Amino acid sequence: MSTDASSQWFFSPNALTATPSSSPLEKEMPTSAMCTAATWFHRFYMRYSMEDFHRQDVAASCIFLATKTEECGRKLRDVARVYQAKVQNADISTIPADSKEVDLCQSAILLTEEVLLEALCFDFVVDSPHAELLDLFESLGSEMELREYAWSLAHDSTPLCILYPPRLIAVACYVLAQRIVDGSNSPSLDARISVTAPSTSLPTPPSHQPPSPDASRAVIDYYNLNESELRQVSEALDILLEFYSAQDQASYPYIAPIVAVPPPAQRGPRPRLFVSQAELSLIMTSGEANSQSASHEGLGRTPSSSHGGHTPLTQSEDSNRRPSFTMNT
């Protein structure tokens, strides 16, 4: 797929306020399949409303279709059983394969898949930032800790897939990972993604030694990004950091080093895309969650379906929320 900004699959940040932020259903698939399913999930809701199609049906359909296009096939009944396990907050071993609920799930997946194919215009090609990261790791000789952080950040970057090309998403993940690994006393995100390296504007003593490359800007120099692309990287970094800031650090203490990174100062105005659970609970409790504020904050509620309504948060999901550091391809 073309990475041209005019592509039909790139939108402005304003367009994200009424769309979901992640896919709730996984079944031990390769990274490529999970990223493909997540990308289709976001693309679908740029064409259809969440009020018309339940997110669980769409997520399951995206996963089922991705298992076919990415050649890691799963049986429809197996996907439906995982679906039911998520909905019922139960272990999959307790979900009978021949239950009525599983049969209903299979029908819902197949019916939604038809609409999904139409929404995608049968365009199944998905370019992933993970592939770009693998190239960066090899070309720049990145240390393992940086690779692990960047890979994990890319897992959580799926909402960016309808905003920016995968190359720029990979750059944002790499730069943020590099800043986390280098520590708080290292160059800021702004310094790392500025149009020119800050040191170039300072007088330097003459030297017979060639200037050493600035490691903090290695990825920027590698791609030779222009000013417009750097601005998009800055926006992507801001959105990523907002996403992590909205998470519950008590439940996910490992995100503390990410949340501690100050966002880029050079960023344009945009709508807020993520709201913390505490803020959401306060809004719902105080009765302020009317349709206008919900639309403004991107909190539109998905209607309940015959398969359990809102996706429950299970203990298993809590423990598995942290992206795997294993770089499967």
Coordinates of C-alpha atoms in Angstrom, one line a residue:
M1 CA 0.0 0.0 0.0
S2 CA 1.2 3.5 -0.8
T3 CA 2.5 5.5 2.1
D4 CA 1.4 8.8 0.4
A5 CA -0.4 11.1 2.8
S6 CA -3.2 11.3 0.3
S7 CA -4.0 7.6 0.7
Q8 CA -7.6 6.7 1.4
W9 CA -6.4 5.1 4.7
F10 CA -4.9 8.1 6.3
F11 CA -7.1 10.6 8.3
S12 CA -6.7 13.6 10.5
P13 CA -6.5 13.3 14.3
N14 CA -9.9 15.0 14.5
A15 CA -11.4 11.9 12.8
L16 CA -10.4 9.6 15.6
T17 CA -12.6 11.1 18.3
A18 CA -15.5 8.7 17.6
T19 CA -13.5 5.5 16.9
P20 CA -12.1 2.7 19.1
S21 CA -8.5 2.6 20.2
S22 CA -7.7 -1.2 20.2
S23 CA -8.9 -4.6 19.2
P24 CA -10.2 -6.6 22.2
L25 CA -9.8 -10.1 20.8
E26 CA -6.6 -12.1 20.2
K27 CA -5.8 -15.8 19.8
E28 CA -2.1 -16.3 19.9
M29 CA -1.5 -15.1 16.4
P30 CA 1.8 -13.9 14.8
T31 CA 2.6 -10.2 15.1
S32 CA 1.8 -9.6 11.4
A33 CA -1.7 -11.0 11.8
M34 CA -2.5 -9.1 14.9
C35 CA -1.3 -5.8 13.4
T36 CA -3.3 -6.5 10.2
A37 CA -6.5 -7.3 12.2
A38 CA -6.0 -4.2 14.4
T39 CA -5.4 -2.0 11.3
W40 CA -8.6 -3.3 9.6
F41 CA -10.5 -2.7 12.9
H42 CA -9.6 1.0 12.8
R43 CA -10.2 1.3 9.1
F44 CA -13.6 -0.2 9.4
Y45 CA -14.8 2.4 11.9
M46 CA -13.6 5.2 9.7
R47 CA -16.3 4.0 7.3
Y48 CA -19.0 2.8 9.7
S49 CA -20.4 3.9 13.0
M50 CA -19.8 2.1 16.3
E51 CA -23.5 2.6 16.9
D52 CA -24.3 0.3 14.0
F53 CA -21.7 -2.4 14.4
H54 CA -20.6 -3.9 17.7
R55 CA -16.9 -3.7 18.3
Q56 CA -16.7 -7.3 19.4
D57 CA -18.3 -8.6 16.2
V58 CA -16.0 -6.4 14.1
A59 CA -12.9 -7.4 16.1
A60 CA -13.6 -11.1 15.7
S61 CA -14.3 -10.7 12.0
C62 CA -11.0 -8.8 11.6
I63 CA -9.1 -11.5 13.3
F64 CA -10.8 -14.3 11.4
L65 CA -10.1 -12.6 8.1
A66 CA -6.5 -11.8 9.1
T67 CA -5.8 -15.5 9.9
K68 CA -6.7 -16.2 6.3
T69 CA -4.7 -13.5 4.5
E70 CA -1.7 -13.9 6.8
E71 CA -1.7 -17.7 6.3
C72 CA -2.0 -18.6 10.0
G73 CA -5.5 -20.1 9.6
R74 CA -7.8 -20.6 12.6
K75 CA -11.1 -22.4 12.5
L76 CA -14.1 -20.2 12.7
R77 CA -15.4 -22.1 15.7
D78 CA -12.2 -21.6 17.6
V79 CA -12.3 -17.9 17.0
A80 CA -16.0 -17.9 18.2
R81 CA -15.0 -19.8 21.3
V82 CA -12.4 -17.2 22.2
Y83 CA -14.9 -14.5 21.5
Q84 CA -17.4 -16.2 24.0
A85 CA -14.6 -16.7 26.6
K86 CA -13.9 -12.9 26.5
V87 CA -17.6 -12.0 26.7
Q88 CA -18.3 -14.4 29.6
N89 CA -15.1 -13.6 31.5
A90 CA -14.4 -17.4 31.5
D91 CA -11.6 -19.8 30.6
I92 CA -11.9 -21.0 27.0
S93 CA -11.9 -24.6 28.3
T94 CA -15.3 -24.0 29.8
I95 CA -16.8 -22.9 26.5
P96 CA -18.4 -25.9 24.7
A97 CA -17.7 -26.0 21.0
D98 CA -21.2 -27.0 20.2
S99 CA -23.0 -24.4 22.4
K100 CA -25.8 -22.2 21.0
E101 CA -23.7 -19.1 22.0
V102 CA -20.8 -20.2 19.9
D103 CA -23.1 -20.9 16.9
L104 CA -24.5 -17.4 17.3
C105 CA -21.0 -16.0 17.4
Q106 CA -20.0 -17.8 14.2
S107 CA -23.0 -16.3 12.4
A108 CA -22.2 -12.8 13.7
I109 CA -18.6 -13.1 12.5
L110 CA -19.5 -14.3 9.0
L111 CA -22.2 -11.6 8.6
T112 CA -19.9 -8.9 9.8
E113 CA -17.1 -10.2 7.6
E114 CA -19.2 -9.3 4.6
V115 CA -19.5 -5.7 5.6
L116 CA -15.8 -5.7 6.6
L117 CA -14.8 -6.7 3.1
E118 CA -16.9 -3.9 1.7
A119 CA -15.5 -1.4 4.1
L120 CA -11.9 -2.4 3.2
C121 CA -12.7 -2.2 -0.5
F122 CA -11.0 -5.6 -0.7
D123 CA -7.7 -3.9 0.0
F124 CA -5.9 -6.4 2.2
V125 CA -2.4 -5.0 2.1
V126 CA -1.2 -3.7 5.4
D127 CA 2.3 -2.3 5.9
S128 CA 3.4 -2.6 9.5
P129 CA 5.8 -0.4 11.5
H130 CA 7.2 -3.6 12.9
A131 CA 8.8 -4.4 9.6
E132 CA 10.4 -0.9 9.5
L133 CA 11.7 -1.5 13.1
L134 CA 13.4 -4.7 12.1
D135 CA 15.2 -2.9 9.4
L136 CA 16.2 -0.1 11.8
F137 CA 17.4 -2.6 14.4
E138 CA 19.7 -4.3 11.9
S139 CA 20.9 -1.1 10.2
L140 CA 21.6 0.8 13.4
G141 CA 22.9 -2.1 15.5
S142 CA 20.4 -1.2 18.3
E143 CA 20.9 -2.7 21.8
M144 CA 18.4 -5.2 23.0
E145 CA 16.7 -3.0 25.6
L146 CA 16.0 -0.4 23.0
R147 CA 14.6 -3.0 20.6
E148 CA 12.3 -4.4 23.3
Y149 CA 10.9 -1.0 24.2
A150 CA 10.4 0.0 20.5
W151 CA 8.7 -3.3 19.7
S152 CA 6.3 -3.0 22.6
L153 CA 5.5 0.6 21.7
A154 CA 4.7 -0.5 18.2
H155 CA 2.2 -3.0 19.6
D156 CA 0.4 -0.1 21.2
S157 CA 0.6 2.2 18.2
T158 CA -2.3 0.7 16.2
P159 CA -4.5 3.8 16.4
L160 CA -1.7 5.7 14.6
C161 CA -2.2 3.4 11.5
I162 CA -4.9 5.6 10.1
L163 CA -3.0 8.8 10.8
Y164 CA 0.6 8.2 9.6
P165 CA 2.6 6.0 7.3
P166 CA 4.2 2.9 9.1
R167 CA 7.7 4.3 8.6
L168 CA 6.9 7.4 10.6
I169 CA 5.2 5.4 13.3
A170 CA 8.3 3.2 13.5
V171 CA 10.5 6.3 13.9
A172 CA 8.2 7.6 16.7
C173 CA 8.4 4.3 18.5
Y174 CA 12.2 4.1 18.1
V175 CA 12.8 7.7 19.2
L176 CA 10.6 7.3 22.3
A177 CA 12.3 3.9 23.1
Q178 CA 15.7 5.6 22.7
R179 CA 14.7 8.4 25.1
I180 CA 13.5 6.0 27.7
V181 CA 16.6 3.9 27.6
D182 CA 19.0 6.9 27.6
G183 CA 17.3 8.3 30.7
S184 CA 16.0 11.7 31.8
N185 CA 19.3 13.5 31.5
S186 CA 19.6 12.6 27.8
P187 CA 18.4 14.9 24.9
S188 CA 14.7 15.7 24.9
L189 CA 12.3 14.4 22.3
D190 CA 12.3 17.9 20.7
A191 CA 16.1 17.7 20.3
R192 CA 15.9 14.3 18.8
I193 CA 13.4 15.2 16.2
S194 CA 14.3 18.8 15.4
V195 CA 14.9 19.8 11.8
T196 CA 18.6 20.4 12.6
A197 CA 20.7 19.0 15.4
P198 CA 20.9 21.5 18.2
S199 CA 24.7 21.3 18.3
T200 CA 24.9 22.6 14.7
S201 CA 24.0 26.1 15.8
L202 CA 26.7 26.2 18.4
P203 CA 30.3 27.2 17.7
T204 CA 32.7 24.3 18.0
P205 CA 36.5 24.4 18.3
P206 CA 38.5 23.3 15.3
S207 CA 39.4 19.6 15.2
H208 CA 41.2 17.3 12.9
Q209 CA 38.8 14.5 13.9
P210 CA 35.6 14.0 11.9
P211 CA 32.5 14.8 14.0
S212 CA 31.0 11.8 15.6
P213 CA 27.4 11.0 14.6
D214 CA 24.7 12.0 17.1
A215 CA 23.3 8.7 18.3
S216 CA 20.2 10.4 19.6
R217 CA 19.3 11.4 16.0
A218 CA 20.5 8.3 14.3
V219 CA 17.0 7.2 13.1
I220 CA 16.2 10.8 11.8
D221 CA 19.5 10.8 9.9
Y222 CA 18.9 7.3 8.6
Y223 CA 15.6 8.2 6.9
N224 CA 16.7 11.8 6.2
L225 CA 13.2 13.0 7.2
N226 CA 12.0 16.4 6.0
E227 CA 10.3 19.1 8.1
S228 CA 6.8 17.9 7.3
E229 CA 7.6 14.3 8.2
L230 CA 9.3 15.4 11.5
R231 CA 6.2 17.3 12.4
Q232 CA 4.1 14.1 11.9
V233 CA 6.6 12.2 14.1
S234 CA 6.1 14.8 16.8
E235 CA 2.3 14.4 16.6
A236 CA 2.6 10.6 16.7
L237 CA 4.9 10.9 19.8
D238 CA 2.3 13.2 21.5
I239 CA -0.5 10.7 20.8
L240 CA 1.5 7.7 22.1
L241 CA 2.4 9.5 25.3
E242 CA -1.2 10.6 25.8
F243 CA -2.3 7.0 25.4
Y244 CA 0.1 5.8 28.1
S245 CA -0.8 8.7 30.4
A246 CA -4.4 7.6 30.3
Q247 CA -3.6 4.1 31.6
D248 CA -3.8 3.1 35.3
Q249 CA -0.2 3.0 36.4
A250 CA -1.1 1.1 39.6
S251 CA -2.3 -1.8 37.4
Y252 CA 0.5 -1.4 34.9
P253 CA 3.6 -0.1 36.8
Y254 CA 5.9 -1.0 33.9
I255 CA 4.7 2.0 31.9
A256 CA 6.1 4.5 34.5
P257 CA 9.3 5.2 32.5
I258 CA 7.1 5.9 29.4
V259 CA 4.7 8.3 31.2
A260 CA 7.7 10.1 32.7
V261 CA 8.9 11.3 29.3
P262 CA 7.7 14.9 28.6
P263 CA 5.8 15.2 25.3
P264 CA 7.3 17.2 22.4
A265 CA 6.8 21.0 23.0
Q266 CA 6.4 21.5 19.2
R267 CA 3.0 20.1 18.6
G268 CA -0.1 21.4 17.0
P269 CA -3.6 21.6 18.5
R270 CA -5.7 18.4 18.3
P271 CA -8.7 16.8 20.1
R272 CA -8.0 14.7 23.1
L273 CA -8.2 11.0 22.1
F274 CA -7.8 9.1 25.4
V275 CA -9.5 9.4 28.7
S276 CA -8.4 7.5 31.9
Q277 CA -10.7 5.0 33.6
A278 CA -10.9 7.3 36.6
E279 CA -12.0 10.3 34.5
L280 CA -14.6 8.1 32.8
S281 CA -16.0 6.8 36.0
L282 CA -16.2 10.3 37.4
I283 CA -18.1 11.5 34.3
M284 CA -20.5 8.5 34.4
T285 CA -21.1 9.0 38.2
S286 CA -21.7 12.7 38.0
G287 CA -24.2 12.3 35.1
E288 CA -22.2 14.4 32.7
A289 CA -21.9 11.7 30.1
N290 CA -24.5 13.2 27.8
S291 CA -24.2 12.7 24.1
Q292 CA -22.6 16.0 23.5
S293 CA -19.7 15.5 25.9
A294 CA -19.4 11.9 24.8
S295 CA -18.9 12.9 21.3
H296 CA -16.5 15.7 22.2
E297 CA -14.3 13.4 24.3
G298 CA -14.6 10.3 22.0
L299 CA -16.5 8.4 24.7
G300 CA -19.5 7.3 22.6
R301 CA -20.8 4.1 24.0
T302 CA -21.1 1.0 21.9
P303 CA -24.6 -0.6 22.0
S304 CA -24.9 -3.9 23.8
S305 CA -25.1 -6.9 21.5
S306 CA -26.7 -10.3 21.9
H307 CA -23.2 -11.5 22.8
G308 CA -22.6 -9.8 26.1
G309 CA -22.5 -6.1 25.6
H310 CA -19.3 -4.3 26.6
T311 CA -16.1 -6.4 26.6
P312 CA -15.2 -7.4 30.2
L313 CA -11.8 -6.9 31.7
T314 CA -10.5 -10.2 33.0
Q315 CA -7.6 -11.0 35.3
S316 CA -6.0 -12.8 32.3
E317 CA -6.4 -9.7 30.2
D318 CA -4.8 -7.6 33.0
S319 CA -1.8 -9.9 33.2
N320 CA -1.5 -10.1 29.4
R321 CA -2.0 -6.3 28.8
R322 CA 1.8 -5.7 28.6
P323 CA 2.9 -6.4 25.0
S324 CA 5.2 -9.4 24.5
F325 CA 8.8 -8.5 24.1
T326 CA 9.3 -11.5 21.8
M327 CA 9.7 -10.3 18.3
N328 CA 7.7 -12.8 16.3
T329 CA 7.4 -12.1 12.6

